[in-house]
């Protein structure tokens, strides 16, 4: 693992990494356990990857923890996930503060049970003065919900005269997104062998490098993170230009 870490160019780190933490249920099923067993062990992966990003000096890490579509899962799994979320946050806040990590939440938090909402609000407040890694938890989140919500709010502000519709541009839209305070992700990682984005940061991932791995989330550790970053650093990010243009501008 240290050999992989030593190969990383710290001057070319992705400023923002987004991760779809997939495979908890399948990991558990392969071991003859219920799905919550997989989610429980996925928490250790979260802890390990957050630590790894903080150690490297990554600025932002967004974790897709629970989508709006996940509310349609069996009730016992949803209730178990909410209880696990609250318990994990309660136990980890001191560690976040110790490591200067600031926690944010994006998503429709009004759908969360009150006890989960209150716990998240308390954790955000307790870590609000930290200046290191920004840990963004995407909870009760979907990108289509986010975009629809942004359009509705822009329409309301146009109606009230706060926004001139003739002046609406990309910057306007971005101010109404959940991620308005964060840079767009440069690297998106999805675990467990699925090759889709699943309604995650559709607007923000427009120019992100996408990295897919067969590793199930409960098995994903720092060395897997380092491999993804090294893969990212081996790519040429052209943003619609050609290679020759990049070389001239550099």
CSV table of C-alpha atoms in Angstrom, one decimal:
chain,number,residue,atom,x,y,z
A,1,UNK,CA,0.0,0.0,0.0
A,2,UNK,CA,2.8,2.4,0.8
A,3,UNK,CA,4.4,1.7,-2.5
A,4,UNK,CA,1.2,2.8,-4.3
A,5,UNK,CA,0.9,5.9,-2.1
A,6,UNK,CA,4.5,6.8,-2.9
A,7,UNK,CA,3.8,6.8,-6.7
A,8,UNK,CA,1.1,9.4,-6.3
A,9,UNK,CA,2.0,12.9,-7.6
A,10,UNK,CA,0.8,15.1,-4.7
A,11,UNK,CA,0.9,18.2,-7.0
A,12,UNK,CA,-1.7,16.7,-9.3
A,13,UNK,CA,-4.3,15.3,-6.9
A,14,UNK,CA,-8.0,15.6,-7.8
A,15,UNK,CA,-9.4,18.4,-5.7
A,16,UNK,CA,-12.7,16.7,-5.3
A,17,UNK,CA,-13.4,12.9,-5.3
A,18,UNK,CA,-17.0,11.5,-5.5
A,19,UNK,CA,-17.7,7.9,-4.6
A,20,UNK,CA,-20.8,5.7,-5.3
A,21,UNK,CA,-20.4,3.2,-2.4
A,22,UNK,CA,-22.0,0.2,-4.1
A,23,UNK,CA,-22.0,-3.5,-3.3
A,24,UNK,CA,-22.8,-3.7,0.4
A,25,UNK,CA,-25.8,-6.0,-0.1
A,26,UNK,CA,-24.1,-8.3,-2.6
A,27,UNK,CA,-21.0,-8.6,-0.3
A,28,UNK,CA,-23.3,-9.7,2.5
A,29,UNK,CA,-25.2,-12.1,0.4
A,30,UNK,CA,-22.0,-13.7,-0.8
A,31,UNK,CA,-21.2,-14.4,2.9
A,32,UNK,CA,-24.7,-15.7,3.6
A,33,UNK,CA,-25.7,-12.7,5.7
A,34,UNK,CA,-28.5,-10.1,5.4
A,35,UNK,CA,-28.0,-6.8,3.6
A,36,UNK,CA,-27.6,-4.8,6.8
A,37,UNK,CA,-24.5,-6.9,7.6
A,38,UNK,CA,-22.9,-5.4,4.5
A,39,UNK,CA,-23.9,-1.9,5.3
A,40,UNK,CA,-22.4,-2.3,8.8
A,41,UNK,CA,-19.1,-3.4,7.4
A,42,UNK,CA,-19.2,-0.7,4.8
A,43,UNK,CA,-18.8,1.8,7.6
A,44,UNK,CA,-15.2,0.7,8.1
A,45,UNK,CA,-14.6,1.4,4.5
A,46,UNK,CA,-16.0,4.9,4.9
A,47,UNK,CA,-13.7,5.5,7.9
A,48,UNK,CA,-10.6,4.1,6.0
A,49,UNK,CA,-11.3,6.2,2.8
A,50,UNK,CA,-12.0,9.4,4.7
A,51,UNK,CA,-8.7,8.9,6.6
A,52,UNK,CA,-6.9,8.2,3.3
A,53,UNK,CA,-8.2,11.4,1.6
A,54,UNK,CA,-7.4,13.5,4.7
A,55,UNK,CA,-3.9,12.1,4.8
A,56,UNK,CA,-3.3,12.9,1.1
A,57,UNK,CA,-4.7,16.4,1.3
A,58,UNK,CA,-7.8,15.9,-0.8
A,59,UNK,CA,-10.0,19.0,-0.5
A,60,UNK,CA,-13.4,17.4,-0.9
A,61,UNK,CA,-14.9,13.9,-0.7
A,62,UNK,CA,-18.5,13.3,-1.5
A,63,UNK,CA,-20.0,9.9,-0.6
A,64,UNK,CA,-23.3,8.7,-2.1
A,65,UNK,CA,-24.7,7.2,1.0
A,66,UNK,CA,-28.5,7.1,0.4
A,67,UNK,CA,-30.5,8.0,-2.7
A,68,UNK,CA,-34.1,9.2,-2.9
A,69,UNK,CA,-34.8,5.9,-4.7
A,70,UNK,CA,-33.4,4.0,-1.7
A,71,UNK,CA,-36.6,5.0,0.2
A,72,UNK,CA,-38.3,2.3,-1.9
A,73,UNK,CA,-36.2,-0.5,-0.4
A,74,UNK,CA,-37.7,-2.9,2.2
A,75,UNK,CA,-38.7,-1.0,5.4
A,76,UNK,CA,-36.5,-3.0,7.7
A,77,UNK,CA,-33.4,-2.2,5.6
A,78,UNK,CA,-34.3,1.5,5.4
A,79,UNK,CA,-34.9,1.6,9.2
A,80,UNK,CA,-31.7,-0.2,9.8
A,81,UNK,CA,-29.7,2.2,7.6
A,82,UNK,CA,-31.1,5.2,9.4
A,83,UNK,CA,-30.2,3.7,12.8
A,84,UNK,CA,-26.7,2.8,11.5
A,85,UNK,CA,-26.3,6.3,10.1
A,86,UNK,CA,-27.2,8.0,13.4
A,87,UNK,CA,-25.0,5.6,15.5
A,88,UNK,CA,-22.0,6.1,13.1
A,89,UNK,CA,-22.2,9.8,13.2
A,90,UNK,CA,-22.5,9.9,16.9
A,91,UNK,CA,-19.4,7.8,17.3
A,92,UNK,CA,-17.3,9.5,14.6
A,93,UNK,CA,-17.8,13.2,15.3
A,94,UNK,CA,-14.9,13.4,17.8
A,95,UNK,CA,-12.7,11.7,15.2
A,96,UNK,CA,-13.8,14.2,12.5
A,97,UNK,CA,-12.9,17.1,14.8
A,98,UNK,CA,-9.6,15.5,15.8
A,99,UNK,CA,-8.7,15.2,12.1
A,100,UNK,CA,-9.9,18.7,11.2
A,101,UNK,CA,-12.7,17.3,8.9
A,102,UNK,CA,-15.7,19.4,8.2
A,103,UNK,CA,-19.0,17.5,7.5
A,104,UNK,CA,-21.6,18.7,5.0
A,105,UNK,CA,-24.9,17.1,3.9
A,106,UNK,CA,-26.6,17.4,0.5
A,107,UNK,CA,-30.0,16.0,-0.4
A,108,UNK,CA,-33.7,16.3,0.6
A,109,UNK,CA,-33.1,16.2,4.4
A,110,UNK,CA,-36.8,16.8,5.0
A,111,UNK,CA,-37.5,13.2,4.1
A,112,UNK,CA,-35.2,12.0,6.9
A,113,UNK,CA,-36.6,10.8,10.2
A,114,UNK,CA,-36.4,13.6,12.8
A,115,UNK,CA,-33.8,11.8,14.9
A,116,UNK,CA,-31.5,11.3,11.9
A,117,UNK,CA,-32.0,15.0,10.8
A,118,UNK,CA,-31.2,16.2,14.3
A,119,UNK,CA,-28.1,14.1,14.6
A,120,UNK,CA,-26.8,15.3,11.2
A,121,UNK,CA,-27.5,19.0,12.1
A,122,UNK,CA,-25.6,18.6,15.3
A,123,UNK,CA,-22.6,16.9,13.6
A,124,UNK,CA,-22.5,19.7,11.0
A,125,UNK,CA,-22.5,22.3,13.7
A,126,UNK,CA,-19.9,20.5,15.7
A,127,UNK,CA,-17.5,20.3,12.8
A,128,UNK,CA,-18.3,23.6,11.2
A,129,UNK,CA,-15.1,25.3,12.2
A,130,UNK,CA,-12.8,22.7,10.8
A,131,UNK,CA,-10.6,23.6,7.9
A,132,UNK,CA,-9.3,20.3,6.5
A,133,UNK,CA,-11.0,17.8,4.3
A,134,UNK,CA,-14.6,18.6,3.4
A,135,UNK,CA,-16.7,15.4,3.8
A,136,UNK,CA,-19.9,15.7,1.9
A,137,UNK,CA,-22.6,13.1,2.6
A,138,UNK,CA,-25.2,12.7,-0.1
A,139,UNK,CA,-28.3,11.5,1.8
A,140,UNK,CA,-31.8,11.3,0.4
A,141,UNK,CA,-30.2,12.7,-2.7
A,142,UNK,CA,-30.8,12.4,-6.4
A,143,UNK,CA,-29.5,14.6,-9.1
A,144,UNK,CA,-32.9,14.8,-10.9
A,145,UNK,CA,-34.5,16.0,-7.6
A,146,UNK,CA,-31.7,18.5,-7.2
A,147,UNK,CA,-32.1,19.9,-10.7
A,148,UNK,CA,-35.9,20.1,-10.5
A,149,UNK,CA,-35.6,21.8,-7.1
A,150,UNK,CA,-33.1,24.3,-8.6
A,151,UNK,CA,-35.4,25.1,-11.5
A,152,UNK,CA,-38.4,25.6,-9.2
A,153,UNK,CA,-36.4,28.0,-7.0
A,154,UNK,CA,-35.1,29.9,-9.9
A,155,UNK,CA,-38.7,30.3,-11.2
A,156,UNK,CA,-39.8,31.6,-7.9
A,157,UNK,CA,-37.0,34.1,-7.8
A,158,UNK,CA,-37.8,35.2,-11.4
A,159,UNK,CA,-41.5,35.6,-10.4
A,160,UNK,CA,-40.5,37.7,-7.4
A,161,UNK,CA,-38.1,39.9,-9.4
A,162,UNK,CA,-34.9,38.7,-7.7
A,163,UNK,CA,-33.6,37.1,-10.9
A,164,UNK,CA,-33.7,38.5,-14.5
A,165,UNK,CA,-34.5,35.6,-16.8
A,166,UNK,CA,-32.5,37.2,-19.6
A,167,UNK,CA,-29.3,37.0,-17.4
A,168,UNK,CA,-29.6,33.4,-16.3
A,169,UNK,CA,-26.5,31.4,-17.2
A,170,UNK,CA,-24.5,28.5,-15.9
A,171,UNK,CA,-23.3,30.4,-12.8
A,172,UNK,CA,-26.9,31.2,-12.0
A,173,UNK,CA,-27.9,27.5,-12.1
A,174,UNK,CA,-24.9,26.4,-10.1
A,175,UNK,CA,-25.8,28.8,-7.2
A,176,UNK,CA,-29.1,26.9,-6.8
A,177,UNK,CA,-27.6,23.4,-6.7
A,178,UNK,CA,-26.8,21.6,-3.4
A,179,UNK,CA,-23.2,21.7,-4.3
A,180,UNK,CA,-22.9,25.5,-4.8
A,181,UNK,CA,-20.2,25.8,-2.1
A,182,UNK,CA,-18.0,23.0,-3.6
A,183,UNK,CA,-15.9,22.6,-6.8
A,184,UNK,CA,-17.1,20.0,-9.2
A,185,UNK,CA,-15.7,16.5,-8.7
A,186,UNK,CA,-12.7,15.7,-10.9
A,187,UNK,CA,-12.7,11.9,-10.1
A,188,UNK,CA,-15.8,9.7,-9.6
A,189,UNK,CA,-15.3,6.2,-8.3
A,190,UNK,CA,-18.0,3.5,-8.4
A,191,UNK,CA,-17.4,0.2,-6.6
A,192,UNK,CA,-18.8,-3.3,-7.2
A,193,UNK,CA,-18.6,-3.6,-11.0
A,194,UNK,CA,-21.6,-1.5,-12.1
A,195,UNK,CA,-21.0,0.9,-15.0
A,196,UNK,CA,-23.6,3.7,-14.4
A,197,UNK,CA,-23.9,7.0,-12.5
A,198,UNK,CA,-27.3,6.2,-10.9
A,199,UNK,CA,-28.7,9.7,-10.6
A,200,UNK,CA,-25.6,11.0,-8.9
A,201,UNK,CA,-24.3,14.6,-9.5
A,202,UNK,CA,-25.3,14.4,-13.2
A,203,UNK,CA,-24.5,18.1,-13.8
A,204,UNK,CA,-21.4,18.3,-11.7
A,205,UNK,CA,-19.8,15.2,-13.2
A,206,UNK,CA,-19.8,16.6,-16.7
A,207,UNK,CA,-16.0,16.6,-17.0
A,208,UNK,CA,-15.1,14.2,-14.2
A,209,UNK,CA,-12.9,11.2,-14.9
A,210,UNK,CA,-15.0,8.0,-14.2
A,211,UNK,CA,-13.3,5.0,-12.5
A,212,UNK,CA,-15.1,1.7,-12.0
A,213,UNK,CA,-13.8,-1.2,-10.0
A,214,UNK,CA,-15.2,-4.7,-9.3
A,215,UNK,CA,-14.3,-4.4,-5.6
A,216,UNK,CA,-17.3,-4.4,-3.3
A,217,UNK,CA,-17.6,-1.4,-1.1
A,218,UNK,CA,-16.9,-3.2,2.2
A,219,UNK,CA,-13.6,-4.4,0.8
A,220,UNK,CA,-12.6,-1.0,-0.6
A,221,UNK,CA,-9.5,0.4,1.2
A,222,UNK,CA,-6.8,3.0,0.9
A,223,UNK,CA,-4.8,0.9,-1.6
A,224,UNK,CA,-7.9,0.8,-3.9
A,225,UNK,CA,-8.2,4.6,-3.5
A,226,UNK,CA,-4.6,5.0,-4.4
A,227,UNK,CA,-5.1,2.9,-7.6
A,228,UNK,CA,-8.0,5.1,-8.6
A,229,UNK,CA,-6.0,8.3,-8.1
A,230,UNK,CA,-3.0,6.9,-10.0
A,231,UNK,CA,-5.4,5.9,-12.9
A,232,UNK,CA,-6.7,9.5,-12.8
A,233,UNK,CA,-3.2,10.9,-12.9
A,234,UNK,CA,-2.5,8.8,-16.0
A,235,UNK,CA,-5.3,10.4,-18.0
A,236,UNK,CA,-5.1,13.5,-20.1
A,237,UNK,CA,-7.9,16.0,-19.2
A,238,UNK,CA,-8.7,17.9,-22.3
A,239,UNK,CA,-12.1,19.5,-21.5
A,240,UNK,CA,-13.1,19.5,-25.2
A,241,UNK,CA,-9.8,20.7,-26.5
A,242,UNK,CA,-7.1,18.7,-28.4
A,243,UNK,CA,-3.8,17.5,-27.0
A,244,UNK,CA,-1.8,20.1,-28.9
A,245,UNK,CA,-3.8,23.0,-27.5
A,246,UNK,CA,-3.1,21.8,-24.0
A,247,UNK,CA,0.6,21.6,-24.7
A,248,UNK,CA,0.6,25.2,-26.1
A,249,UNK,CA,-1.3,26.6,-23.1
A,250,UNK,CA,1.1,24.9,-20.7
